mmCIF file of N, CA and C in Angstrom:
data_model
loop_
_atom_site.group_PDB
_atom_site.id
_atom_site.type_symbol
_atom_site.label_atom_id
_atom_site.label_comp_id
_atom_site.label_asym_id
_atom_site.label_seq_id
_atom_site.Cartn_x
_atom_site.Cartn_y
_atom_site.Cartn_z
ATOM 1 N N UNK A 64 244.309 34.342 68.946
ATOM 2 C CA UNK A 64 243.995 34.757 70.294
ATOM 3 C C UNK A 64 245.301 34.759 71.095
ATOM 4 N N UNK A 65 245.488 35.822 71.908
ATOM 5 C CA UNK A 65 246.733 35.755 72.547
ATOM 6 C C UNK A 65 246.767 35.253 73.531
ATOM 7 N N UNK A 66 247.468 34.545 74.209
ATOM 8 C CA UNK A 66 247.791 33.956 75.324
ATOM 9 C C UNK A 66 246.935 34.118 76.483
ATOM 10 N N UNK A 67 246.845 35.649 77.139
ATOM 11 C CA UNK A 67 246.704 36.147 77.991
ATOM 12 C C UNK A 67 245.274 36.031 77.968
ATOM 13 N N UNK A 68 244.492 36.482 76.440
ATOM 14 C CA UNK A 68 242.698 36.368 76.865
ATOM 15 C C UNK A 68 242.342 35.020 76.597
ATOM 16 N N UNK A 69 243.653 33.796 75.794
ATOM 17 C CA UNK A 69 242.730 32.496 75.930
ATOM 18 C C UNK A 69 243.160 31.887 77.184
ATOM 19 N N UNK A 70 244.044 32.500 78.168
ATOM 20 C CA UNK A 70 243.889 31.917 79.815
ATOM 21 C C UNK A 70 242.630 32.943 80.229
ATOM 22 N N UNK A 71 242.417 34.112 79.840
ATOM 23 C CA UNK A 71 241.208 34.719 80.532
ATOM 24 C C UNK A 71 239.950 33.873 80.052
ATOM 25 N N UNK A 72 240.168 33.372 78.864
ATOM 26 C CA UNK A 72 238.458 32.768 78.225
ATOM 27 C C UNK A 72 238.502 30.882 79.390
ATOM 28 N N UNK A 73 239.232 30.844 79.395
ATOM 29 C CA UNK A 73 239.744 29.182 79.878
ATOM 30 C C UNK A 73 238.995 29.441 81.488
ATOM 31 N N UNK A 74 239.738 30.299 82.495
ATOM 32 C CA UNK A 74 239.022 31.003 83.537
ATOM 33 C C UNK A 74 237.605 30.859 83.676
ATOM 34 N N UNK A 75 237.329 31.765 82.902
ATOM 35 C CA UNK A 75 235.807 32.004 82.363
ATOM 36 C C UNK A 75 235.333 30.435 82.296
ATOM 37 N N UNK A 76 235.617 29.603 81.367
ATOM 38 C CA UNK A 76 234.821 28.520 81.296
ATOM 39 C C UNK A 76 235.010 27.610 82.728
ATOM 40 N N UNK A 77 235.862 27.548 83.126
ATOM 41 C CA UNK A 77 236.259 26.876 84.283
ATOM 42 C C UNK A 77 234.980 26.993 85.324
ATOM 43 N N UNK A 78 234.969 28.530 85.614
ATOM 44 C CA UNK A 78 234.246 29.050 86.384
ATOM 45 C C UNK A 78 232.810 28.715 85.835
ATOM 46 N N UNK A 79 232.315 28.664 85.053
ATOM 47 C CA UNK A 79 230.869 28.413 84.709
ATOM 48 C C UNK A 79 230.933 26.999 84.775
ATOM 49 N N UNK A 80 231.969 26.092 84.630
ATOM 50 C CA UNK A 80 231.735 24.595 84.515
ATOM 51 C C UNK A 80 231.567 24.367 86.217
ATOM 52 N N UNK A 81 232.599 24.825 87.067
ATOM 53 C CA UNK A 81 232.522 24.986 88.663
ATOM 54 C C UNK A 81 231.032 25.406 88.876
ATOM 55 N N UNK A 82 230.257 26.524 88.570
ATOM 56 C CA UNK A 82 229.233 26.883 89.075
ATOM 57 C C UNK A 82 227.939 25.422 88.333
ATOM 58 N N UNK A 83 228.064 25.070 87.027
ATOM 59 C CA UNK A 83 227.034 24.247 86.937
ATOM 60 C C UNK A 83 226.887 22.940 87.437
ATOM 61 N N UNK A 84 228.674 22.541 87.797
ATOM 62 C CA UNK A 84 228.550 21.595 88.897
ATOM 63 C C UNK A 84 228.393 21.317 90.351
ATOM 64 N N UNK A 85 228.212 22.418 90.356
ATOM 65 C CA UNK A 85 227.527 22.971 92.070
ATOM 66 C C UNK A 85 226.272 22.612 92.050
ATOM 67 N N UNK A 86 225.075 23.633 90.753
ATOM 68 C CA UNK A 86 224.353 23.672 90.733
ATOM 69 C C UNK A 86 223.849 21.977 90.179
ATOM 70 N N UNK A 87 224.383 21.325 89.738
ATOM 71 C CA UNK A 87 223.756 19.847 89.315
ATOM 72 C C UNK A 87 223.842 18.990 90.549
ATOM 73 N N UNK A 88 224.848 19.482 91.738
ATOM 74 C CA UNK A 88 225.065 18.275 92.711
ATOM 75 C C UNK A 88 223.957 19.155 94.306
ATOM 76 N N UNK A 89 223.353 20.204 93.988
ATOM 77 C CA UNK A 89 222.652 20.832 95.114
ATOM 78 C C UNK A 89 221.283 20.278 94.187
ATOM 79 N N UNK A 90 220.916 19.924 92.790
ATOM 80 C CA UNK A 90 219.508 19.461 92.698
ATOM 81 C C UNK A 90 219.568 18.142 92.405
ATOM 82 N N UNK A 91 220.747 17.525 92.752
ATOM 83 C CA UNK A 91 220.534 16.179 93.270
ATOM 84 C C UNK A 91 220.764 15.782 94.488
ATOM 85 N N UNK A 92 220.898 16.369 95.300
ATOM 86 C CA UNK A 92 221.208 16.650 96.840
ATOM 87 C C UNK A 92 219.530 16.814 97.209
ATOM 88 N N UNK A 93 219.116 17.633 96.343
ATOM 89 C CA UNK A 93 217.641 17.970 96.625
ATOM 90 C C UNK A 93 216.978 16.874 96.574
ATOM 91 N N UNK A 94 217.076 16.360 94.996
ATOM 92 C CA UNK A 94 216.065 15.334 94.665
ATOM 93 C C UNK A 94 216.078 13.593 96.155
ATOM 94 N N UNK A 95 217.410 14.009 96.221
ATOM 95 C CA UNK A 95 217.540 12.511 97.389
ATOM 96 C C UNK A 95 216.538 12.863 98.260
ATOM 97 N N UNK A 96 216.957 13.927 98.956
ATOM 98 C CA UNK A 96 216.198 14.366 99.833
ATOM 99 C C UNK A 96 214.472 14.144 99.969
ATOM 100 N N UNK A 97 214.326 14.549 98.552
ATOM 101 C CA UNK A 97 213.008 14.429 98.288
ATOM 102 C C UNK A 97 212.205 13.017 98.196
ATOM 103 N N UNK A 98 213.105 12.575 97.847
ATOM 104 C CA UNK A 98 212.565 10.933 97.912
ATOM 105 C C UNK A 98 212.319 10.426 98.924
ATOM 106 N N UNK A 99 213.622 10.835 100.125
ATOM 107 C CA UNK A 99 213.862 10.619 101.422
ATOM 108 C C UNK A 99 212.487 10.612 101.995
ATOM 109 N N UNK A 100 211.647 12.043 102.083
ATOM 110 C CA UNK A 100 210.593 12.651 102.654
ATOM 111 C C UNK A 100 209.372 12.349 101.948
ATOM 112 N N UNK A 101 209.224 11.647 100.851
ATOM 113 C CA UNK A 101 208.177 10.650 100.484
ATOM 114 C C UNK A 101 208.280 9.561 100.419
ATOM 115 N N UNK A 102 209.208 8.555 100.677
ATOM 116 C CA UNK A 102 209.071 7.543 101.475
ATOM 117 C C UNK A 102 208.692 7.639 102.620
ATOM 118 N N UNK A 103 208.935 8.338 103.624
ATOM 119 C CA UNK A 103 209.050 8.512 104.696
ATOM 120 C C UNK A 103 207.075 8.780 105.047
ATOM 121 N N UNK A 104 206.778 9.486 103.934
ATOM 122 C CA UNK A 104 205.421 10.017 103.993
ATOM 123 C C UNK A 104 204.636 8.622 103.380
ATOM 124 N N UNK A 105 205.161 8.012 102.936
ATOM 125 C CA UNK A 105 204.279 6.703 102.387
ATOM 126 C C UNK A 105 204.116 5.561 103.021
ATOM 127 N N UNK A 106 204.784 5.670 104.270
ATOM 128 C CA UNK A 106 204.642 4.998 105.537
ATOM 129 C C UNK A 106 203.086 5.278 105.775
ATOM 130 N N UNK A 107 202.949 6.619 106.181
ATOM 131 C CA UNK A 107 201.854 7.000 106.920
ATOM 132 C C UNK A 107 200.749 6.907 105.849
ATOM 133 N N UNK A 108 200.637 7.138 105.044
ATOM 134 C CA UNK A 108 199.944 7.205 103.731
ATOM 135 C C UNK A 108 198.528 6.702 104.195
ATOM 136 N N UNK A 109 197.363 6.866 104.072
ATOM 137 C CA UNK A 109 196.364 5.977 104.288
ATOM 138 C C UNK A 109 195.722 4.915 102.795
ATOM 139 N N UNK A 110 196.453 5.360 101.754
ATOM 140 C CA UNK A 110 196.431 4.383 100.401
ATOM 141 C C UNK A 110 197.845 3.202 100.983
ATOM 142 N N UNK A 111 198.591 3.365 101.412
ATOM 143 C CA UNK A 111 199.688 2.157 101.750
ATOM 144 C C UNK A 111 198.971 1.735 102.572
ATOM 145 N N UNK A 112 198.938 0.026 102.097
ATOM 146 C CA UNK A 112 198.234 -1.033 102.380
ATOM 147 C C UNK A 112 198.606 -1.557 103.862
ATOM 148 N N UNK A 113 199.998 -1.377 104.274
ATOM 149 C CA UNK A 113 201.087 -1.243 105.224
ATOM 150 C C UNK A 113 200.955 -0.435 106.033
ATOM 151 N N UNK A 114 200.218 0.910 106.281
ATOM 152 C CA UNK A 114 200.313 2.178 106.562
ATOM 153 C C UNK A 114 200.653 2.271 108.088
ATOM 154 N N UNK A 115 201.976 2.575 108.306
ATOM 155 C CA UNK A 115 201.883 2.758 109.670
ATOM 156 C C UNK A 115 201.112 3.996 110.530
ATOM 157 N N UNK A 116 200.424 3.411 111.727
ATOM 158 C CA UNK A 116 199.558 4.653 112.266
ATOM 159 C C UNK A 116 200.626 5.676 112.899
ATOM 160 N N UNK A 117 200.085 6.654 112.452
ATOM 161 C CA UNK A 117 201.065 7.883 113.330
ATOM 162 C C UNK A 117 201.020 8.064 114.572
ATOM 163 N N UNK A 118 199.669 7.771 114.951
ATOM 164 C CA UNK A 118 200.088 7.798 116.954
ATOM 165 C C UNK A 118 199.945 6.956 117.492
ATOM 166 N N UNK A 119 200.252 5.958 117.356
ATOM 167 C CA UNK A 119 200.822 4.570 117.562
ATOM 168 C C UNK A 119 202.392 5.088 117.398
ATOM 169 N N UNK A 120 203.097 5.440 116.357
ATOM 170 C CA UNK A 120 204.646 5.588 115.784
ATOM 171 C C UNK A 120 204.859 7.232 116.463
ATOM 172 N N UNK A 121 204.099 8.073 116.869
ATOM 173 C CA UNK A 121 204.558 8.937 117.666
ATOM 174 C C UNK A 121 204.397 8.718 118.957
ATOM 175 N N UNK A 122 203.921 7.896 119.770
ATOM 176 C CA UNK A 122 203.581 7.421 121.105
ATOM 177 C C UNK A 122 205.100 6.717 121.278
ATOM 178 N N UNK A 123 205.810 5.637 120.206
ATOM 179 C CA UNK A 123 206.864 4.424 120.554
ATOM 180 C C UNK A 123 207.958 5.323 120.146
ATOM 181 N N UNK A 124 207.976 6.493 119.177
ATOM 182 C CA UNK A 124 209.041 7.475 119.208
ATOM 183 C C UNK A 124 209.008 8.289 120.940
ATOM 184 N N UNK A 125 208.276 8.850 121.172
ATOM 185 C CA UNK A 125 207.995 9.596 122.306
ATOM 186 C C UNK A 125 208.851 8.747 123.419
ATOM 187 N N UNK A 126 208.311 6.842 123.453
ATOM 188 C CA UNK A 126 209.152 5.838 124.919
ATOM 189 C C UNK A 126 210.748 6.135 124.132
ATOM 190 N N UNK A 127 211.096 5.972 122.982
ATOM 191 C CA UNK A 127 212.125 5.678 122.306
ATOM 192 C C UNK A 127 213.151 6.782 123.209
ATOM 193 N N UNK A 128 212.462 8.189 122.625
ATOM 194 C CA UNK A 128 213.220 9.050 123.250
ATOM 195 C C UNK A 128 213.443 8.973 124.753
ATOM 196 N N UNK A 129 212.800 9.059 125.140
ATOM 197 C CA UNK A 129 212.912 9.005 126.921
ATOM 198 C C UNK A 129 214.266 7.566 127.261
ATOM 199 N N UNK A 130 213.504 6.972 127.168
ATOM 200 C CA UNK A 130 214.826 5.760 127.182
ATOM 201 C C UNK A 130 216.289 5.898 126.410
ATOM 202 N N UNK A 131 216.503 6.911 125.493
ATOM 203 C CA UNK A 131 217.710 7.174 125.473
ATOM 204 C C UNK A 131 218.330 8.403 125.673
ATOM 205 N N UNK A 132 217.317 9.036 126.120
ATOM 206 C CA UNK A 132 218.035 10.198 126.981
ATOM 207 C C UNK A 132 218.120 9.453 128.606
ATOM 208 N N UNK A 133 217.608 8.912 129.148
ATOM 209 C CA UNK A 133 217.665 7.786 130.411
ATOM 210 C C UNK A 133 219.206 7.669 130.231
ATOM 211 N N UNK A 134 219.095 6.707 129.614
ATOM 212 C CA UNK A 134 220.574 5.740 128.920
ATOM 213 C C UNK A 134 221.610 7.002 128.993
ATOM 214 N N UNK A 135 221.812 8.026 128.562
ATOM 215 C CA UNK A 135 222.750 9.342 127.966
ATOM 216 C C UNK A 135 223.003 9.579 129.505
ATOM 217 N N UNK A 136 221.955 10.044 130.158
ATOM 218 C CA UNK A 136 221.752 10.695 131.540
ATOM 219 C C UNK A 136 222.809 9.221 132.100
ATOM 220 N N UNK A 137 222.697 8.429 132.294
ATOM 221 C CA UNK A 137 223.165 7.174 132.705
ATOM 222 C C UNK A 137 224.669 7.380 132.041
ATOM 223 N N UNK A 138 224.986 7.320 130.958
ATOM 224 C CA UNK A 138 226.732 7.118 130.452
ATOM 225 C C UNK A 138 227.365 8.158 130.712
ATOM 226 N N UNK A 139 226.600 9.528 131.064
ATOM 227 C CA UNK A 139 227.666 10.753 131.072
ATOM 228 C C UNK A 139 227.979 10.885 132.155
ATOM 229 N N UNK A 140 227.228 10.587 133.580
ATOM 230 C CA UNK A 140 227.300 10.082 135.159
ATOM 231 C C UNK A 140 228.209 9.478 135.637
ATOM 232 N N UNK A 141 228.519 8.100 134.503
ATOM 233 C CA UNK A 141 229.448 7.692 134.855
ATOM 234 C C UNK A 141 230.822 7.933 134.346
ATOM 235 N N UNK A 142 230.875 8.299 132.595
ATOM 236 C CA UNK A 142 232.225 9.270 132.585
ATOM 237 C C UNK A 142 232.608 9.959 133.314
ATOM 238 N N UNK A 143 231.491 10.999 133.964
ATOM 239 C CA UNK A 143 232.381 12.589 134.963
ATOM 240 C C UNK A 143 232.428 11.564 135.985
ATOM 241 N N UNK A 144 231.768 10.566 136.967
ATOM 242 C CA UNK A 144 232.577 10.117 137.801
ATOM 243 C C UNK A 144 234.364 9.278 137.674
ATOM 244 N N UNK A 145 234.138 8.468 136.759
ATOM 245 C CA UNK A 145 235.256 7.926 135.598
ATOM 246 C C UNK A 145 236.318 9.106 135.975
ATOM 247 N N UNK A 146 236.337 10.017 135.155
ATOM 248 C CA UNK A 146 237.013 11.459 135.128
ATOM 249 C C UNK A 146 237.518 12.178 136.189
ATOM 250 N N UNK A 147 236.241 12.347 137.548
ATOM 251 C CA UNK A 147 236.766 12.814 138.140
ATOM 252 C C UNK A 147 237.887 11.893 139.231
ATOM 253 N N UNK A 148 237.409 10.573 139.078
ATOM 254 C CA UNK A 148 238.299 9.647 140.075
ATOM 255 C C UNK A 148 239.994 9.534 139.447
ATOM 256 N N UNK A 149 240.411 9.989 138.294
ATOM 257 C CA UNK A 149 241.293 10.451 137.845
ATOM 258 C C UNK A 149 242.368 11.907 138.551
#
């Protein structure tokens, strides 16, 4: 094999080893994910013995939010004043 097509065949493999390690780290990227979003679902589960209620946990998300957009509304008020007394 001459030089020139066993750097073209080398290329070639490179490139398919690059593409299947893309493709092995996007379906384990997936699979985390996936676990992520059934744990997450086995909270609520009504077989988990534990089961947190959802509107109970969307009611204390709902105060959660408000109180830190409060808080945000509150720190950025006082940066631009901060800022502008500069």
């Amino acid at each position: 094999m001459s030089r020139k097509s066993s750097n073209m065949y080398q290329q070639i493999v490179d490139m398919e080893l690059h593409d299947l390690e893309n493709e092995l780290a996007n379906i384990q990227n997936q699979l985390i994910n996936d676990y992520e979003v059934l744990d997450e679902m086995w909270m609520y589960h009504p077989a988990n013995p534990e089961f947190i209620n959802p509107i109970k946990a969307y009611d204390l998300l709902k105060k959660s939010i408000v109180d830190l957009e409060v808080r945000l509304a509150s720190l950025e008020l006082k940066i631009k004043a901060l800022k502008s007394a500069n």
